[in-house]
XYZ file of C-alpha atoms in Angstrom:
460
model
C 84.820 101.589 103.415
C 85.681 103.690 106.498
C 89.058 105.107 106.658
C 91.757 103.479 108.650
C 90.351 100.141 108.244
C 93.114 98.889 105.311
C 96.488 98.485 107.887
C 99.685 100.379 107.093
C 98.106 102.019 104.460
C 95.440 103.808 106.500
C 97.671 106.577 107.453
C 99.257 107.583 103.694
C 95.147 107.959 102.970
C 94.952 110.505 105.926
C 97.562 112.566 104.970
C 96.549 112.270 100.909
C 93.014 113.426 102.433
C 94.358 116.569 104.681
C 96.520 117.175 101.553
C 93.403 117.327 99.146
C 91.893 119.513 101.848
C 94.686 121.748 102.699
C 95.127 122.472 98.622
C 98.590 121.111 98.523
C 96.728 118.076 95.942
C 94.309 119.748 93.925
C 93.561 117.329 91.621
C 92.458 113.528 91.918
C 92.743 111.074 89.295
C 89.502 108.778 89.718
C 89.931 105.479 90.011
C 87.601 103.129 88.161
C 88.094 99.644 87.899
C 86.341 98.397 84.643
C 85.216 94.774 83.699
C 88.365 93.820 81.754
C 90.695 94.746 84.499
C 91.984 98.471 83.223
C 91.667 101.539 85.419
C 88.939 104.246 84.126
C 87.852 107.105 85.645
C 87.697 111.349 85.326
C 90.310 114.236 86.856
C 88.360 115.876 89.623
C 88.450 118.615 92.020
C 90.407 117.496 95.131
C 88.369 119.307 97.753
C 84.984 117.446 96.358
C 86.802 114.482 96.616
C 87.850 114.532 100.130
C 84.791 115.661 101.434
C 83.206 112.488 99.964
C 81.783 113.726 96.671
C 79.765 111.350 94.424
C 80.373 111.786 91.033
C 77.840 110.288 87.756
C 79.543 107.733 85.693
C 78.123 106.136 82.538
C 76.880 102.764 82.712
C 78.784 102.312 79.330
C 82.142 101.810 81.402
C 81.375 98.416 81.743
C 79.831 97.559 78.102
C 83.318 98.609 76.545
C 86.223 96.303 74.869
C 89.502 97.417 76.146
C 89.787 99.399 72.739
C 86.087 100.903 73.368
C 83.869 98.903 71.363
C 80.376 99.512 72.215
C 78.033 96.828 73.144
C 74.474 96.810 74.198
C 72.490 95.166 77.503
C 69.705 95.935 79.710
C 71.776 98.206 81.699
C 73.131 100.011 79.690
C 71.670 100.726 75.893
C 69.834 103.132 73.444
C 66.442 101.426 74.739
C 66.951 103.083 78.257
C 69.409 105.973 77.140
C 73.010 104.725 78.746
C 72.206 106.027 81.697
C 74.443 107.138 84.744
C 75.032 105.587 87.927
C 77.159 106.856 91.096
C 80.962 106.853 91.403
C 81.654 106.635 95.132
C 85.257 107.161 96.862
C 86.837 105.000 98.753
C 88.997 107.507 100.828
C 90.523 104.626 102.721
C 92.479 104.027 99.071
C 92.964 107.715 98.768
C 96.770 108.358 97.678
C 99.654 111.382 96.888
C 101.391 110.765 93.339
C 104.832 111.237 94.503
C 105.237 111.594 90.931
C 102.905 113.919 89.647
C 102.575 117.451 90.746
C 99.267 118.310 92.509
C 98.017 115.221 91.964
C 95.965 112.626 94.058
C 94.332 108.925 93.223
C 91.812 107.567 94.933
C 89.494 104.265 94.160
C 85.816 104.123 93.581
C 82.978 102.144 94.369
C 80.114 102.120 92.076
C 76.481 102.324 92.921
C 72.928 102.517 92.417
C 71.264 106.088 92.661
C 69.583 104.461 95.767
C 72.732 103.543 97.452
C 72.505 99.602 96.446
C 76.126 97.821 95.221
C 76.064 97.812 91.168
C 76.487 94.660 90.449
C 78.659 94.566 87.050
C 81.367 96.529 89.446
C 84.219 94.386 89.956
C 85.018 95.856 93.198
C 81.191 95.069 93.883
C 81.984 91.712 93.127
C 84.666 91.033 95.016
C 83.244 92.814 98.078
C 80.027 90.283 97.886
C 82.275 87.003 98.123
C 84.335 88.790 100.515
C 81.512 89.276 103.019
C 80.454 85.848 102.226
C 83.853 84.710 103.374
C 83.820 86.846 106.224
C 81.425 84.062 107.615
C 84.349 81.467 108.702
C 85.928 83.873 111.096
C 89.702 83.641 109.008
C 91.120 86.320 106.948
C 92.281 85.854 103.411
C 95.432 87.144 102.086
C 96.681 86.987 98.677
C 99.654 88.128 96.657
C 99.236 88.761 92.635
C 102.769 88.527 90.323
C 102.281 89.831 87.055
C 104.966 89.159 84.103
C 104.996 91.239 81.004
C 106.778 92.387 78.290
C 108.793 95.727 77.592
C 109.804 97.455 74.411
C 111.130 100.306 72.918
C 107.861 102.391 72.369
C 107.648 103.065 68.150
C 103.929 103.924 67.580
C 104.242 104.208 63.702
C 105.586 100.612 63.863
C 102.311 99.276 66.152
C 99.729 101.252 64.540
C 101.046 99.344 61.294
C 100.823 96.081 63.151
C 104.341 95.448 63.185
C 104.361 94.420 67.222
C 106.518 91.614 66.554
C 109.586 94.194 65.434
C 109.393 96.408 68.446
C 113.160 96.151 70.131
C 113.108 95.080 73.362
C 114.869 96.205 76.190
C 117.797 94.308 77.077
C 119.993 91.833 75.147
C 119.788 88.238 76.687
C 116.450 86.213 76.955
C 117.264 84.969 80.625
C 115.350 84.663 83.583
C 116.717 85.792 86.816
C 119.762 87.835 84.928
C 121.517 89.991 86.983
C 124.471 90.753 84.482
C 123.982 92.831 80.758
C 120.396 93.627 82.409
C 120.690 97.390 83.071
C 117.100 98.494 81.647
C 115.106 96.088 83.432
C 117.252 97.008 86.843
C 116.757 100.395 87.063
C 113.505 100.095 85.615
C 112.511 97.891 88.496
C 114.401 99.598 90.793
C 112.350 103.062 90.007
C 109.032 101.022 89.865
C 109.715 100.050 93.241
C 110.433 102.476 94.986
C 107.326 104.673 93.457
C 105.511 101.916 94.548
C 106.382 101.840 97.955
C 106.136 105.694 98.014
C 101.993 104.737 97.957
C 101.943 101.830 100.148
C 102.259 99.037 97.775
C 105.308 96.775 98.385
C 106.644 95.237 95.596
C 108.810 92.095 96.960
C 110.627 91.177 94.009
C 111.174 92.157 90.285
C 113.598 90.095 88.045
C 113.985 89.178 84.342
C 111.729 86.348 83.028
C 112.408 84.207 80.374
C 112.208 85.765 76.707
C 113.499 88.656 75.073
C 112.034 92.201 77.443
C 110.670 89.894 79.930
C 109.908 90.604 83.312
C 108.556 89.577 86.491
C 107.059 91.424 89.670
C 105.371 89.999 92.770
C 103.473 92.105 95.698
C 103.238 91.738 99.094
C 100.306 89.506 100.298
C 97.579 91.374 101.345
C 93.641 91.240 102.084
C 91.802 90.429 99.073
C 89.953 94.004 98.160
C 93.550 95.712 98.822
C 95.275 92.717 97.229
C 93.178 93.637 94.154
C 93.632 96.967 94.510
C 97.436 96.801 94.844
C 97.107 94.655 91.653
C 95.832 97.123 89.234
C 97.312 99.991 90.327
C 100.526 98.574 90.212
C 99.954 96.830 86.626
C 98.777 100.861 85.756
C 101.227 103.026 86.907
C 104.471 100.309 85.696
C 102.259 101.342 82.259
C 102.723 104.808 83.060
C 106.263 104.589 84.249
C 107.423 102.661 80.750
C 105.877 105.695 79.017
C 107.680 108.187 80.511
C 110.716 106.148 79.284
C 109.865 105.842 75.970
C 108.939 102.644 76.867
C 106.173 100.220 76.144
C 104.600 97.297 78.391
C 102.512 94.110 76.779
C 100.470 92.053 79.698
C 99.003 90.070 76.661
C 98.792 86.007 77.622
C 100.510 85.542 74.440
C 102.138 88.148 72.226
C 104.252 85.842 70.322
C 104.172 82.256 69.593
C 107.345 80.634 70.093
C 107.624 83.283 73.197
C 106.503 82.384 76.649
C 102.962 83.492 77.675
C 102.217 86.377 80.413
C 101.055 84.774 84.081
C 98.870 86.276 86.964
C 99.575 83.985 89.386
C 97.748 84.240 92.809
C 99.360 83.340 96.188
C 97.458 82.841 99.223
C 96.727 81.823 102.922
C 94.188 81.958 105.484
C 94.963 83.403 108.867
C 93.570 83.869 112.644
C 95.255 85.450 115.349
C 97.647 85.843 113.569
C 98.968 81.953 112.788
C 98.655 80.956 109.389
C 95.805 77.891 109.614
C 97.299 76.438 105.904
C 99.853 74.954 108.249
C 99.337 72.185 110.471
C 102.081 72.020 112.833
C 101.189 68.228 113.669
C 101.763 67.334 110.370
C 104.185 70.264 109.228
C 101.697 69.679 105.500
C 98.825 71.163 104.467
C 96.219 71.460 107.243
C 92.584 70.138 106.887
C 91.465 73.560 106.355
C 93.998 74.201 103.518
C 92.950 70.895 102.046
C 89.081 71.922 101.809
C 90.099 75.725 100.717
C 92.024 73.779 97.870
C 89.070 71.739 97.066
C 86.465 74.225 96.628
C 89.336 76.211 94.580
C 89.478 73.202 92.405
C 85.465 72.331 92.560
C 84.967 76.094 90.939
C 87.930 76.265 88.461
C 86.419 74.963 84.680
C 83.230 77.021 86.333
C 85.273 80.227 86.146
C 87.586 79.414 83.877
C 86.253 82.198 81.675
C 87.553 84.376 84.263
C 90.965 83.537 84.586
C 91.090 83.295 80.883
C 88.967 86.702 79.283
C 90.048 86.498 75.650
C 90.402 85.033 72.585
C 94.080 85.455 73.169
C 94.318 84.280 76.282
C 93.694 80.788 75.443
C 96.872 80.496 73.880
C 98.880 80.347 76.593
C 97.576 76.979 77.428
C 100.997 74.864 77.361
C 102.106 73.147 80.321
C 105.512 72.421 78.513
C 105.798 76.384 79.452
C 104.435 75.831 83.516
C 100.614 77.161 81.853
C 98.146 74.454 83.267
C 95.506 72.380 80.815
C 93.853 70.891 83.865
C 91.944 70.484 86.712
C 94.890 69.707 88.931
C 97.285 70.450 92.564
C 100.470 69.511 93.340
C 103.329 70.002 95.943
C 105.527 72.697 94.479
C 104.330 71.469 91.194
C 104.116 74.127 88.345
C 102.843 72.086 85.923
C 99.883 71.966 88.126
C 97.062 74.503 88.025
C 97.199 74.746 92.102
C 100.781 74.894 93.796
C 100.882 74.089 97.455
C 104.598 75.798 99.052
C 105.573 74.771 102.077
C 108.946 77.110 102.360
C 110.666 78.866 103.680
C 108.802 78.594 106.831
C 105.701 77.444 108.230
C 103.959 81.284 108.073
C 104.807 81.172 104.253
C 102.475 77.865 103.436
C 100.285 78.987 100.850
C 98.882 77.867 97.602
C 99.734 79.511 94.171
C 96.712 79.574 91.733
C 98.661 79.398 87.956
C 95.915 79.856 85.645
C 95.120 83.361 85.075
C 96.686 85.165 82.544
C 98.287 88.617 83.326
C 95.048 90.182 81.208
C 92.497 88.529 83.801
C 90.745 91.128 85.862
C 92.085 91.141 89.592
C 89.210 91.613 91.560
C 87.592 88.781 89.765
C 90.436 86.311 89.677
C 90.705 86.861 93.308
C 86.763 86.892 93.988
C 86.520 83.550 92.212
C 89.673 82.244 94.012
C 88.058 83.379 97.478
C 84.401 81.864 96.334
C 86.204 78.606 95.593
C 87.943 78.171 99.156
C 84.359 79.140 100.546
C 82.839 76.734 98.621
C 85.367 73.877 100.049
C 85.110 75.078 103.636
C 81.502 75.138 103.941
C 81.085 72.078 102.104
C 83.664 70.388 103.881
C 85.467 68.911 100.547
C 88.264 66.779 100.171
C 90.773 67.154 97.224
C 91.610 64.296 94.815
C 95.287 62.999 95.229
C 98.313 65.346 94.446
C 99.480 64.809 91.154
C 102.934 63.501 90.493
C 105.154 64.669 87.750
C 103.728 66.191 84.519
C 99.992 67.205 85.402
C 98.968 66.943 82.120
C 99.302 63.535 82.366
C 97.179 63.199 85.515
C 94.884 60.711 84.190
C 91.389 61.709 86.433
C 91.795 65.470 86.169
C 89.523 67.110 83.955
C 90.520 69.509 81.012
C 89.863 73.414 81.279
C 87.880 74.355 78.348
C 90.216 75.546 75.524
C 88.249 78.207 73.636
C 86.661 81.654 74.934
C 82.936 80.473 73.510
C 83.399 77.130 75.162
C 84.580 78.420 79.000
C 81.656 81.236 78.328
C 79.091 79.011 78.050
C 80.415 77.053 81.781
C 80.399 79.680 83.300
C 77.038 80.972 82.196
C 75.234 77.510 82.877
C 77.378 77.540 86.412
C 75.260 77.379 89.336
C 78.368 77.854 91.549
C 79.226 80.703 89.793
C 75.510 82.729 89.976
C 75.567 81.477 93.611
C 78.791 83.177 94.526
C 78.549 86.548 92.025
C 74.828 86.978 91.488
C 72.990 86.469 88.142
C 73.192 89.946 86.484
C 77.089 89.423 86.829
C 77.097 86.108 85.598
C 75.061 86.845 82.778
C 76.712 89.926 81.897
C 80.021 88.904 81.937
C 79.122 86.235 79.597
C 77.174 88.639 77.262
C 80.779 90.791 77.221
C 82.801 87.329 76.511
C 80.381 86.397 73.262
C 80.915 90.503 72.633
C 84.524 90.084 72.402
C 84.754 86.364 70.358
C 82.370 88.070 67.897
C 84.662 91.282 67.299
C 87.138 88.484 66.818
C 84.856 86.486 64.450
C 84.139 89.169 62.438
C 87.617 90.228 61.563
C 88.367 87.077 61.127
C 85.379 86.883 58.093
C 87.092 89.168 56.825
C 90.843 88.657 56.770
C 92.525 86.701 54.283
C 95.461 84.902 56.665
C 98.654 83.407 56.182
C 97.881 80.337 56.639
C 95.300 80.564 53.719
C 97.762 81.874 51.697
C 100.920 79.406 52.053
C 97.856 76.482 51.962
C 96.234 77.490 48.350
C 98.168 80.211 46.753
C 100.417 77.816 44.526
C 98.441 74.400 45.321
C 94.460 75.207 44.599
């Protein structure tokens, strides 16, 4: 991606590339987005960098659990050796750490030896339906919110397992609260501002509801920088807690009786500038919006998988706590799995996708968000009728499949899916969701629980 090409943020890439060049930054933390969403990457000369320096990765990056188990495929294995495969930078993403002394980020693409897109690369993957997109003439924008949850770091306690007795910052369980809240404020308030320091706007951050719960949303943007914006941000409010002694859960569900984590994804299609969600005949959703919405909902038990990457994950499925069960849309509706808003003003009409958890990858919620309103324009669908009230209770709308092996298996079988995101994604992706519900299997085998044990300890 050429520089200057990414808005506002074009020029604090110029002057993080004249300050790798000039010495002042003379080190670069790589960027590497993996398939579960985290940030990998190497430290690396800053000069090499921002004269455009490749760098071999290991194909390995993307057959790793988030706590590095191993797995095998045909791109990566001890048949053919693991073997490497380019790192390239996007200098257009090149940034200063305010924060860190010396120090530089920039993203990278991955790619074949021969120049060709790998395609297990989410950024690959998100560039491919992008382009696709880039076929209707309108530009995309989306803005990600993440909740999580923060704690008083003790790693003695977690390496025991004892998550659940962490202390959490703050004293009340509120959402929105703005009085005995000091942690969370000038937590947010430093996260902010070392946000905007790189470019990334963070509109809001707030309490959520539970005990260390919090909330913060980013400024719309196009969908690669949207992602981008994403997954820096959910890394570096990681770093920031540990500097604090401080500890941050995105889990989808890290206690029961405890609200779940969210991703949820707002967005809009524009030309020249006017927002075309809005018909101003109407002042409700235009026809575009309405066939965007469609496709979104035509693709969603397809990719469920996607939106919902873990074992874990799939217990956040409660509407009771706004986490939709269904195939469904609604007018400011949050029991519904797609939210048209229509406020404050006609620019802000967008539609807020509430299924992914905050552990879903960025780049391929948003690439199977963007493939969805493709689908619909293209095709020229129509939605079913808003729901009204409860969603769950939507009669016609089809469940969302409510285990891991299950939504694997849709999304593997998906035509829609290989269509948009090619078949060596589809069917790796797949092979790295059975990867993960077997690790869970097999500690399963060989746990004794507690359900097992209040069941048949006194009764069998």
């Amino acid at each position: 991606m050429a520089m200057g090409d990414r808005g506002a943020g074009s020029a604090l890439a110029e002057r993080a590339v004249a300050a790798m060049q000039a010495g002042e930054t003379d080190l670069v933390q790589m960027e590497i987005p993996d398939l579960n969403g985290a940030l990998r990457g190497k430290f690396a000369a800053a000069k090499k960098v921002a004269g455009g320096g490749k760098s071999a990765i290991c194909t390995v990056l993307y057959q790793m659990t988030p706590v590095d188990d191993v797995w095998e495929s045909r791109h990566s294995s001890y048949d053919n050796g693991f073997p490497d495969v380019l790192a390239v930078p996007d200098l257009s993403t090149a940034r200063v750490l305010p924060w860190r002394q010396g120090m530089g980020a920039v993203l990278y693409d991955v790619a074949y030896p021969d120049g060709r897109p790998f395609p297990l690369a989410p950024r690959s993957v998100l560039r491919r339906v992008a382009d696709r997109f880039s076929g209707t003439g309108y530009t995309p924008m989306f803005g990600v919110e993440y909740e999580a949850f923060v704690f008083h770091a003790d790693r003695e306690m977690m390496q025991a397992g004892r998550h659940h007795d962490l202390t959490s910052i703050g004293r009340m369980a509120n959402a929105y609260r703005l009085t005995q809240a000091d942690e969370a404020r000038e937590l947010g308030a430093e996260f902010i501002r070392r946000m905007r320091g790189i470019g990334i706007t963070v509109e809001v951050f707030h309490t959520e509801l539970g005990l260390g719960a919090v909330e913060f949303a980013m400024a719309p943007a196009g969908a690669m920088e949207a992602a981008d914006n994403a997954i820096r941000a959910k890394t570096y409010f990681r770093e920031l807690c540990a500097e604090k002694g401080l500890t941050a859960s995105f889990m989808a569900k890290w206690r029961v009786g405890d609200s779940g984590c969210g991703a949820h994804v707002h967005q809009s299609v524009w030309k020249d500038g006017r927002n075309l969600f809005h018909d101003p005949a109407t002042d409700g959703l235009s026809e575009l919006g309405h066939r965007y919405l469609a496709g979104m909902l035509a693709g969603l038990s397809d990719c469920g998988v996607i939106f919902r990457p873990y074992v874990n994950s799939f217990r956040r499925f409660n509407v009771s706590a706004w986490s939709p069960e269904n195939v469904s849309w609604g007018h400011d509706n949050r029991s519904a799995a797609l939210r048209v808003i229509a406020f404050p003003e006609p620019k802000a009409y967008r539609i807020e996708h509430r299924v992914p958890g905050a552990d879903a990858n960025p780049y391929l919620s948003i690439a199977a968000m963007l493939a969805g309103g493709d689908h619909g324009i293209a095709n020229g669908l129509v939605p079913p009728p808003a729901v009204q009230g409860n969603a769950l209770k939507a009669p016609d709308a089809p469940r969302l499949a409510g285990t891991l092996g299950e939504a694997t298996e849709v999304f593997e079988r998906s035509a829609f899916a290989r269509d948009y995101f090619g078949d060596d994604f589809v069917e790796h992706f797949a092979a790295s969701r059975r990867a993960e519900l077997q690790y869970w299997n097999d500690w399963l085998a060989a746990q004794v629980t507690s359900y097992e044990l209040l069941r048949h300890f006194e009764t069998s």
